[in-house]
Coordinates of C-alpha atoms and ligand atoms in Angstrom, one line a residue:
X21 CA 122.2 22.2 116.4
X22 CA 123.5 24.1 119.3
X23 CA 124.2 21.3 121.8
X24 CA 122.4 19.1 123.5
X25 CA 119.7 18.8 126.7
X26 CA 119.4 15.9 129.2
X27 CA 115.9 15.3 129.8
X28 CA 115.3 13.7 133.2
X29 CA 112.2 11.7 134.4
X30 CA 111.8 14.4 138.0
X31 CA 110.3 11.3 139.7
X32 CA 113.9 10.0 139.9
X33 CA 116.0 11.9 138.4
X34 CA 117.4 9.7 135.4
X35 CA 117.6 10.6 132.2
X36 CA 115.0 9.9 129.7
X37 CA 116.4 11.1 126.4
X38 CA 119.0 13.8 124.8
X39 CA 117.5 16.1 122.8
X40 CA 119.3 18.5 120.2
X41 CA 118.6 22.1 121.0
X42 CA 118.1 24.3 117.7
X43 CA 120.5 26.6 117.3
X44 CA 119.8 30.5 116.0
X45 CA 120.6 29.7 112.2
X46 CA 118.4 26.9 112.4
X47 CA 115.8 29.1 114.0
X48 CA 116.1 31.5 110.9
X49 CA 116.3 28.9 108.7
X50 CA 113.0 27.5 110.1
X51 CA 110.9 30.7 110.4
X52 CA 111.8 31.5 106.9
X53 CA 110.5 27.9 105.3
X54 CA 107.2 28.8 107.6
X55 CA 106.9 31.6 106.0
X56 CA 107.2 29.9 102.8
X57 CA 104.8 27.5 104.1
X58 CA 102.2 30.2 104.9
X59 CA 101.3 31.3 101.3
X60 CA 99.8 27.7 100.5
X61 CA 98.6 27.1 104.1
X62 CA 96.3 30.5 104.0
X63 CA 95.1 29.9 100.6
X64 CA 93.9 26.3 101.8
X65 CA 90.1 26.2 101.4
X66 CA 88.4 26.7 104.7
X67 CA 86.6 22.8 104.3
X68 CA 89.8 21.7 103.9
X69 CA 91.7 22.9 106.5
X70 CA 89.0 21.8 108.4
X71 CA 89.3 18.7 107.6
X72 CA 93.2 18.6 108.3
X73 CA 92.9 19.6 111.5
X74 CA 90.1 17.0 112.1
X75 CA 92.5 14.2 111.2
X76 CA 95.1 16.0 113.5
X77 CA 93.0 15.4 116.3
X78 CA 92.0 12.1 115.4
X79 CA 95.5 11.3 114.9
X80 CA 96.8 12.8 118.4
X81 CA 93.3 10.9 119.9
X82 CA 95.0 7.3 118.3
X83 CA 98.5 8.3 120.7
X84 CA 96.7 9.5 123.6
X85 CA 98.4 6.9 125.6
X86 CA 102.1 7.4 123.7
X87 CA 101.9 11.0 124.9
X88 CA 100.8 10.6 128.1
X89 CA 103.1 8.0 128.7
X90 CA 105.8 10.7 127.7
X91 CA 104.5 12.9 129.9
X92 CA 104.7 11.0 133.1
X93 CA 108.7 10.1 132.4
X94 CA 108.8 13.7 131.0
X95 CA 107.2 15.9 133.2
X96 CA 106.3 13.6 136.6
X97 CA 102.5 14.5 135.9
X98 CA 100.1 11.8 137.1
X99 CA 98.4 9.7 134.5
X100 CA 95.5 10.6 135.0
X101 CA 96.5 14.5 134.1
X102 CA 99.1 13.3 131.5
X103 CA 95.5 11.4 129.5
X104 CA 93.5 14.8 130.0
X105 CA 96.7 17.1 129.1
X106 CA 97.0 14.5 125.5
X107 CA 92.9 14.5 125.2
X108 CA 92.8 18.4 125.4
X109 CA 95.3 18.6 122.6
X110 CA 93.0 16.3 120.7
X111 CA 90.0 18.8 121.5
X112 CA 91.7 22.0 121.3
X113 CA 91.6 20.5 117.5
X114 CA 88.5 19.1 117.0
X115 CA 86.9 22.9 118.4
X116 CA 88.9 25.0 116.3
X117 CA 88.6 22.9 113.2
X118 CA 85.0 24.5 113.3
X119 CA 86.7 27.7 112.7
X120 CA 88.0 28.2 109.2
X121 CA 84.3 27.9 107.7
X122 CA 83.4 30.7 110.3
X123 CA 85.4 33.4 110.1
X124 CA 82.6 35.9 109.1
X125 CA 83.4 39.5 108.4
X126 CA 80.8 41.8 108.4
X127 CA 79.0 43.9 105.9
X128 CA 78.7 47.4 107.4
X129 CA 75.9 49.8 105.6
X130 CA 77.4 53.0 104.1
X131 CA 76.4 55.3 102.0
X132 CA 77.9 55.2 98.2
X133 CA 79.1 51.3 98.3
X134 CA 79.6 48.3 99.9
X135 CA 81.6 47.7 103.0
X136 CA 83.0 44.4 104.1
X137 CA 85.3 43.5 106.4
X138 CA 87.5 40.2 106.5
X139 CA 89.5 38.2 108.8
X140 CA 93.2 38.0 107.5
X141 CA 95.5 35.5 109.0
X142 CA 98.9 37.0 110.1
X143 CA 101.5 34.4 108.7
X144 CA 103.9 33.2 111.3
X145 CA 103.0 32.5 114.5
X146 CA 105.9 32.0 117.3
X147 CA 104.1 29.9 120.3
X148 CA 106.6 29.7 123.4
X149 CA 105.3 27.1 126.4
X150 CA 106.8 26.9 129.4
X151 CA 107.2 23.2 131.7
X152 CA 104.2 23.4 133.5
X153 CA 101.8 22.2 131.4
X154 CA 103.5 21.0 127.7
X155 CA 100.2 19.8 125.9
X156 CA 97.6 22.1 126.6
X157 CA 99.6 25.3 126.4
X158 CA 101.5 23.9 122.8
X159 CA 97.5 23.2 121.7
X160 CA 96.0 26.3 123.3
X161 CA 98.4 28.6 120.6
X162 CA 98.1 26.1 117.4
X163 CA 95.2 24.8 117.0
X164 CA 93.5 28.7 116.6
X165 CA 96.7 29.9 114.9
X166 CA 96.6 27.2 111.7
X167 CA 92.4 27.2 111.8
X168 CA 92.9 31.1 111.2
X169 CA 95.2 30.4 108.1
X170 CA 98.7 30.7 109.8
X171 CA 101.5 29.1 110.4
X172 CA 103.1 28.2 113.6
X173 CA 106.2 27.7 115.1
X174 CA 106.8 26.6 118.5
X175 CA 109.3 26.0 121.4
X176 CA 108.7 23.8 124.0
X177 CA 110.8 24.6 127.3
X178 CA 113.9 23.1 127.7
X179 CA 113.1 20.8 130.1
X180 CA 109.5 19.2 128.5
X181 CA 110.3 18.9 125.1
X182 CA 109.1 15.2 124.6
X183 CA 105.7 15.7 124.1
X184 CA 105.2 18.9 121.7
X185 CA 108.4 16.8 119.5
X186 CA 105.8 14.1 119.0
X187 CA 102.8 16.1 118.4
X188 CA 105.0 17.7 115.8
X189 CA 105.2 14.5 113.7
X190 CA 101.9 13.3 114.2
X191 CA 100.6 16.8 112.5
X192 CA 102.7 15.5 109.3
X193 CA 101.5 12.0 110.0
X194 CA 97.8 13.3 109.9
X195 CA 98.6 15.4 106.3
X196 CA 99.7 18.7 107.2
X197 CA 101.5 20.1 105.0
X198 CA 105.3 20.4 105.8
X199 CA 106.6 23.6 107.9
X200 CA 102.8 24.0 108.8
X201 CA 103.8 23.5 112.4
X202 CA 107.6 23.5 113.4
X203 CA 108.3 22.6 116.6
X204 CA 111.9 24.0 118.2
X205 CA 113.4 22.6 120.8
X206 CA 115.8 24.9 122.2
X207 CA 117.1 27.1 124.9
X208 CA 114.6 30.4 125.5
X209 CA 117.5 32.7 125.0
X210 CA 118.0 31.2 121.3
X211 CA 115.0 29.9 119.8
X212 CA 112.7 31.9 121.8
X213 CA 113.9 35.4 121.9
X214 CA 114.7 34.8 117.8
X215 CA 110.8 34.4 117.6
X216 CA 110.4 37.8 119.2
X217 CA 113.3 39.7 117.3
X218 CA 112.9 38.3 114.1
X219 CA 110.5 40.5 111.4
X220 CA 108.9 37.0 110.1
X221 CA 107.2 35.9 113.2
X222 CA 104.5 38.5 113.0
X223 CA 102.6 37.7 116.6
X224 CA 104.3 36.0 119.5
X225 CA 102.2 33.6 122.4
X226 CA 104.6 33.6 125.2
X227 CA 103.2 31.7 128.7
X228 CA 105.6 31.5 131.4
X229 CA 107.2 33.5 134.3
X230 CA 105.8 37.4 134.7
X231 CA 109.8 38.0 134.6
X232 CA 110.6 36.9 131.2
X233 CA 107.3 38.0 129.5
X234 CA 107.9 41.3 130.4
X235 CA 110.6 41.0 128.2
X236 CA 109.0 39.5 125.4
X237 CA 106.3 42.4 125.7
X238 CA 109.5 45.2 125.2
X239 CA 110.9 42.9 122.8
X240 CA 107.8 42.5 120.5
X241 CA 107.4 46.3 120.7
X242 CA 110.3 47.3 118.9
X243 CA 108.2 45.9 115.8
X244 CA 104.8 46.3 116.6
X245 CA 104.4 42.9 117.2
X246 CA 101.2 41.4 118.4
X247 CA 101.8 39.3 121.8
X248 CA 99.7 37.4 124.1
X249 CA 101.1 36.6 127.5
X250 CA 99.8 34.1 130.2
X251 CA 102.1 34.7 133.0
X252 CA 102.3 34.0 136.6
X253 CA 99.4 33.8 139.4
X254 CA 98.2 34.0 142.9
X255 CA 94.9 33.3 143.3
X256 CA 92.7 33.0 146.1
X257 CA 90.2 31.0 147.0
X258 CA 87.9 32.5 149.5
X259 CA 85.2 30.4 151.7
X260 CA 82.6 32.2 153.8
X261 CA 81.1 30.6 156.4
X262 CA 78.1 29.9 155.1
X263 CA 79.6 27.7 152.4
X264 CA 79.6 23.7 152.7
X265 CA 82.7 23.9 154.4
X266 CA 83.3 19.7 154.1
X267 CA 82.9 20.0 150.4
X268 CA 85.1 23.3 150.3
X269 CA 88.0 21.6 152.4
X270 CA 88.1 18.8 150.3
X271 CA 88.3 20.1 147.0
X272 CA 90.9 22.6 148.8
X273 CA 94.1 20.9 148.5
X274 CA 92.9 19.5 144.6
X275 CA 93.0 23.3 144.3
X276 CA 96.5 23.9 144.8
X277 CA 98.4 20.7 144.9
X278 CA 96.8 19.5 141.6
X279 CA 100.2 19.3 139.2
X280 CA 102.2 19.5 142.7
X281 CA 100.7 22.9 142.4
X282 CA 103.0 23.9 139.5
X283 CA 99.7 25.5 137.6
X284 CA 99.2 29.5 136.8
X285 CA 95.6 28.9 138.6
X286 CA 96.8 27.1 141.9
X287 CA 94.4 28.4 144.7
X288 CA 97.8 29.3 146.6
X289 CA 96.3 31.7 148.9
X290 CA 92.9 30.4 150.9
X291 CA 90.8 33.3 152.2
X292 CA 88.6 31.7 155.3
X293 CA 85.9 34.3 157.0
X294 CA 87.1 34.1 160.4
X295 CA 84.1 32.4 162.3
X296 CA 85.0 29.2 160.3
X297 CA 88.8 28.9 160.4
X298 CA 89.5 26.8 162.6
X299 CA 86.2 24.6 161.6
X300 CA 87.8 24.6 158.4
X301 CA 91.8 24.0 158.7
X302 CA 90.6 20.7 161.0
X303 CA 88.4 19.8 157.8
X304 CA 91.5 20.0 155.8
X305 CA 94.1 18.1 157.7
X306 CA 92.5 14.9 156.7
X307 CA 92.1 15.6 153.1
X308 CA 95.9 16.4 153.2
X309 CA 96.8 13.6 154.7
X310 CA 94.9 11.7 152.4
X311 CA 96.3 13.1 149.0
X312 CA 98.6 9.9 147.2
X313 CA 101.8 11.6 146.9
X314 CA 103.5 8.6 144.4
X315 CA 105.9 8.0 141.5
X316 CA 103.5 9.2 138.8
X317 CA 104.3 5.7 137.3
X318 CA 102.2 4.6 139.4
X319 CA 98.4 4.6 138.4
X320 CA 97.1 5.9 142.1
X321 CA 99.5 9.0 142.2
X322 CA 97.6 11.6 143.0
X323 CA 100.5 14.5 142.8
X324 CA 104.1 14.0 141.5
X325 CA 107.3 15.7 142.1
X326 CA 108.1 18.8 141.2
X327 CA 109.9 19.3 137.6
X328 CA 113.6 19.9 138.9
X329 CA 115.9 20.4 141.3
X330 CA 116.3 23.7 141.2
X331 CA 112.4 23.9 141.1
X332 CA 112.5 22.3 144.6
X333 CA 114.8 24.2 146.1
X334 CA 113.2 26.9 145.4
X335 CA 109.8 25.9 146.7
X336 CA 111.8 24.6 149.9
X337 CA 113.0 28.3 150.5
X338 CA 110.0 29.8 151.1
X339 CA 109.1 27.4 153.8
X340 CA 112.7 28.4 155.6
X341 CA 110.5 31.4 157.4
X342 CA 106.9 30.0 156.8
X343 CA 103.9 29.0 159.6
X344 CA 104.0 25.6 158.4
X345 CA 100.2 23.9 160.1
X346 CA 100.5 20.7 158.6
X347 CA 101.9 18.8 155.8
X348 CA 101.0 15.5 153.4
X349 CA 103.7 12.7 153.0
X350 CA 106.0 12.4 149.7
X351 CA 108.6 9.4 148.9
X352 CA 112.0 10.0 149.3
X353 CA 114.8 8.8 146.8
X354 CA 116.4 10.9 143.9
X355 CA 113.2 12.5 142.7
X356 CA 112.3 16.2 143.0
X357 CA 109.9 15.7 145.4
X358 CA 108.3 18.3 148.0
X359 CA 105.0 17.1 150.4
X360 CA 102.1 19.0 150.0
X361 CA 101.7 21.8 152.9
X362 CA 100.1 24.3 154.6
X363 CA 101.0 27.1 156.4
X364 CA 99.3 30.0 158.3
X365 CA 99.9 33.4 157.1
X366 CA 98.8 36.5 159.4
X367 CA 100.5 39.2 157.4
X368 CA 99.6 40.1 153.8
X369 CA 103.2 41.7 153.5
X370 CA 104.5 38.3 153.9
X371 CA 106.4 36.5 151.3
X372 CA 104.6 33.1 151.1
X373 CA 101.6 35.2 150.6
X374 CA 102.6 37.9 148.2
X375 CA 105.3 35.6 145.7
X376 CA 103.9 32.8 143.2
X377 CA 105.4 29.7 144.9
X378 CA 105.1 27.3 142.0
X379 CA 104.6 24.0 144.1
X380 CA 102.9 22.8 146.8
X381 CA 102.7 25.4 149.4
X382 CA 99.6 26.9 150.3
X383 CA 98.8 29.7 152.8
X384 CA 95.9 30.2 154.8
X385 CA 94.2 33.5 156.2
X386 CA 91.2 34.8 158.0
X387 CA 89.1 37.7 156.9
X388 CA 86.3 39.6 158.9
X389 CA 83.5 40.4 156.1
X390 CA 82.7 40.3 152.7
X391 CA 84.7 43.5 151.7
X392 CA 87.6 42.5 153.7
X393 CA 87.5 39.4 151.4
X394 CA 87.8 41.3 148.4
X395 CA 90.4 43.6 149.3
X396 CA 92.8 41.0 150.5
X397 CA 92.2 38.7 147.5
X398 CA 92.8 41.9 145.2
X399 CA 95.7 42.7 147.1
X400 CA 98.2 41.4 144.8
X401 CA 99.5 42.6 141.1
X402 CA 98.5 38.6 139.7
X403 CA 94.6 38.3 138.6
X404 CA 94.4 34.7 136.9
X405 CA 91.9 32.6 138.6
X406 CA 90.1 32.2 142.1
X407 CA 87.4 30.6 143.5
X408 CA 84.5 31.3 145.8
X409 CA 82.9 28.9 148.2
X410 CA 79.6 30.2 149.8
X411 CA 75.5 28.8 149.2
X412 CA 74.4 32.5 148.7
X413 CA 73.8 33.2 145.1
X414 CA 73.9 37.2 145.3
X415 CA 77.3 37.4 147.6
X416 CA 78.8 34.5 145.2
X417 CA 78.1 36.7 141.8
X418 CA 79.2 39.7 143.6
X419 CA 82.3 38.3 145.0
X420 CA 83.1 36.6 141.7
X421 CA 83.0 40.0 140.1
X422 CA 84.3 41.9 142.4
X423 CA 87.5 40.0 142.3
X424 CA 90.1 41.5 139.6
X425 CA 90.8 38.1 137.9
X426 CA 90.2 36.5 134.4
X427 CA 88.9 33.1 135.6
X428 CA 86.5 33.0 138.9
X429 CA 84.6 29.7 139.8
X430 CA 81.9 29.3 142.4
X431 CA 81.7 26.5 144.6
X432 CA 84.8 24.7 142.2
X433 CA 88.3 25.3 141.5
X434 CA 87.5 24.1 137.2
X435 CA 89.0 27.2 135.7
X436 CA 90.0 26.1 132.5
X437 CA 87.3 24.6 129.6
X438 CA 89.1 24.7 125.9
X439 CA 85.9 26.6 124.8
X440 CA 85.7 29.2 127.5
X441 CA 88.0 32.0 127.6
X442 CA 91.0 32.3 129.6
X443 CA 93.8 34.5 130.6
X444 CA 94.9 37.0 133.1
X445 CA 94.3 40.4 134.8
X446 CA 97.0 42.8 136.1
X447 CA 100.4 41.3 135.7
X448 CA 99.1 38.1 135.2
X449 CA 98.5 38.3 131.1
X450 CA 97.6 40.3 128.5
X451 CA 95.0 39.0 126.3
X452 CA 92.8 35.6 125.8
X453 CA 93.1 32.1 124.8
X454 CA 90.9 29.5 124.1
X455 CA 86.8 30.1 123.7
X456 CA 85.0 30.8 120.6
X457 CA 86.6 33.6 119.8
X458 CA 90.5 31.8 119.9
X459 CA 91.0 32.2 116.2
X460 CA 90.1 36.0 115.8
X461 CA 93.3 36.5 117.9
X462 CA 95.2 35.0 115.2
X463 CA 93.9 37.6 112.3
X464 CA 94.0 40.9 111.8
X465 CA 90.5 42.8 110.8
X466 CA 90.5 44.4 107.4
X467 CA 88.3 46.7 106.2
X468 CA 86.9 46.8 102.3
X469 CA 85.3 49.7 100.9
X470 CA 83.9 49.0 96.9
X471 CA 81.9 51.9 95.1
X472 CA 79.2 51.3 93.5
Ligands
NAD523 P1 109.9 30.9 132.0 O1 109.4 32.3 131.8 O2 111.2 30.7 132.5 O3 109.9 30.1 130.6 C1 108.8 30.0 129.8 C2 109.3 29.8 128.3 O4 109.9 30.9 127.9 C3 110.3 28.6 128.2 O5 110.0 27.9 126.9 C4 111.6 29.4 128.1 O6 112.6 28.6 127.4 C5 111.2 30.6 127.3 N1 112.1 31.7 127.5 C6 113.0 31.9 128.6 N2 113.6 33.1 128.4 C7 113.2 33.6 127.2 C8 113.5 34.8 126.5 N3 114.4 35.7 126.9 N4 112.8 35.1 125.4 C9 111.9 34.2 124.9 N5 111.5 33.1 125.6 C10 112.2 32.8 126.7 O7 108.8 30.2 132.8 P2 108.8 28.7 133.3 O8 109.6 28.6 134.6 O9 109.0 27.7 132.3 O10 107.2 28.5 133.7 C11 106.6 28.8 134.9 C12 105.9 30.1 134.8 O11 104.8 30.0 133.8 C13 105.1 30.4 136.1 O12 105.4 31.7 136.5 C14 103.7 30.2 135.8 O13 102.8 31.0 136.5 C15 103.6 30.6 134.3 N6 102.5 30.0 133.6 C16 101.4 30.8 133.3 C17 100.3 30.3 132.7 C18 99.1 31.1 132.3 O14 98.4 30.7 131.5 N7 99.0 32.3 132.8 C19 100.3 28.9 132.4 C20 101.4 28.1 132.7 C21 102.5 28.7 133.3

């Protein structure tokens, strides 16, 4: 082990556990037994691997309550998030334990033989999950990765480790084999960048900061190496006039401020056509004020604190030169905590409008027409998510797809369903998770040709 990490609770800044970061021999060490592990795992009939990862759900469904409770002290999510965050785990599971008994090939007419084709796993899988959201994104990269016949190893981020740690154990409690699924706590510098240089770890899912997958993306190409990425956001959610402006102001703030709006999909930017602004910001003021901004211990918490100091600091900063219209309430004390707010923004070119903000800052803008919508919600090198608030049918589907992003709603800000697709545009990602097609991801097509 290479030293220690003090996890605090961000609500109040106490610690809530040590725990041991892996060091880069340890890494090795555990990559290597993974890849050991992988010639049994892959040759594990389909049924049965099935059937492993059903009791892996079922076993993660029994400590729903464990793991959320980790969570909240963890992370400073709400309860009711930190229940969904375990259940999705659970379900990410369940879903792709359908997959091993389908992962067709094809047979492709030729002349002279048969052809087949056949889905090969790729043998270790390096998953890399950032602090934002600990469950889903550790369950979003394994559950796929060991229903295609790999096996996985994963680092939490430094400062959420609690939760994938657990889920670790309860995947040898429910029968996995051991070195299945590794999880690594560890620094990202260490553990994670070993994933990427290292010629075992043959594909690498890396979700975090645009920044540091960049990296990962020149790192991984030194070998070839396969790479997903689910980086950064800035989506916009864009209301014409003609929507049901009560119900669009609403769900506005649950758009953004939702995880203290530390979420790759956070509506940050809120698109208004102009004959409804003002109708609209004087809708939202309430539903601001209303939002429970409490100790996530408590049941009623609506949004938590942000995950760390430095996270709030930063998230302060860009309010230093910001149109700031009105603001929520937030307790005081130790905690990390920032209110929720809004601000105006009448130049694209400014930074609270451009940058990925990462809390709970939102900025608000007219537009003039349905083009002008478009333009200023592409205006940006994110494409995650965005939303589109309007009750005509025609400009709603030609909004949604006019918009250069990988996750559009209408009339709702639900962008992420575990058997939907999701990931970015642009800068925001490179590739899909989740959806029906998860587990192709994890295998590489091979082609058989037998003459007859
Ligand atoms: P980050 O990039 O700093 O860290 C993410 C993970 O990468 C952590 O586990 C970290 O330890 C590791 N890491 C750091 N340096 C590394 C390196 N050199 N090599 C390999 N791994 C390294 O991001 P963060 O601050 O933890 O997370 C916030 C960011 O994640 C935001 O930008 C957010 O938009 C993004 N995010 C995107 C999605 C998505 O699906 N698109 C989902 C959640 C979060």
């Amino acid at each position: 082990m290479s030293g220690v990490h003090t996890v605090l609770n961000p609500a109040t800044a106490t610690p809530v556990a040590e725990v041991p970061a892996t060091g880069l021999d340890e890494t090795d060490a555990a990559i290597e037994r993974s890849h050991e592990a992988f010639a049994a795992w892959r040759g594990v009939a389909p049924g049965e691997r099935a059937t492993l990862l059903r009791r892996f759900a079922d076993v993660v469904d029994a400590h729903v309550e464990e793991l959320a409770g980790l969570e909240v002290r963890n992370a400073g999510h709400t309860w009711a998030n930190s229940r969904w965050e375990a259940g999705n785990v659970r379900d990410c599971l369940h879903y792709y334990a359908g997959a091993p008994e389908r992962l067709s090939g094809r047979q492709i007419p030729v002349a002279g033989g048969t052809d087949l084709t056949f889905h090969e796993p790729l043998g270790v899988v390096g998953i890399i999950v950032p602090w934002n959201f600990p469950m889903p994104i550790a369950g979003w990269g394994l559950a796929p990765a060991l229903a295609a016949g790999n096996t996985v190893v994963l680092k939490p981020a430094e400062l959420t480790p609690m939760t994938a740690i657990r889920i670790g154990e309860l995947a040898l409690e429910a029968g996995l084999p051991e070195h299945v699924l590794t999880v690594l706590p560890g620094k990202g510098s260490v553990v994670g960048e070993r994933f990427v240089t290292h010629p075992l770890v043959r594909k690498v899912c890396f979700t975090g900061s645009t920044e540091v997958g960049k990296r990962v993306m020149a790192g991984c190409a030194e070998q070839v190496k396969r790479v997903t990425l689910e980086l950064g956001g800035k989506s916009a959610n864009i209301v014409f006039a003609d929507a049901d402006l009560p119900a669009a102001a609403a769900a506005a703030p649950y758009a953004v401020f939702d995880n203290a709006g530390q979420d790759c999909c956070a509506r940050s930017r809120i698109l208004v056509e102009r004959s409804a602004y003002d109708e609209f910001l004087g809708l939202m003021e309430p539903a601001v004020a209303a939002l429970r901004v409490l100790d996530p211990a408590d049941e009623a918490s609506e949004m938590g604190p942000l995950i760390s100091a430095g996270q709030r600091d930063r998230v302060l900063g860009f309010l230093d030169d910001a149109e700031v219209a009105f603001s929520g309430s937030a307790p005081g004390g130790d905690g990390f905590w920032v209110a929720p707010t809004v601000v105006t923004s009448a130049d694209p070119a400014e930074r609270i409008w451009r940058e990925e903000v990462f809390g709970p800052v939102v900025a608000v803008m007219p537009f003039d027409d349905e083009a002008d919508a478009v333009a200023r919600a592409n205006d940006t090198e994110y494409g995650l998510s965005g939303s589109v608030y309007t009750r005509d049918l025609g400009r709603a589907l030609r909004v949604a797809r006019a918009v250069e992003a990988g996750n559009l709603s209408v009339n709702s800000h639900a962008s992420v369903r575990y058997w939907t697709p999701f990931g970015g545009y642009k800068q925001s990602g490179l590739g899909r998770e989740l959806g029906p097609d998860a587990p192709q991801a994890f295998t590489e097509e091979k082609n058989v040709f037998i003459a007859h």
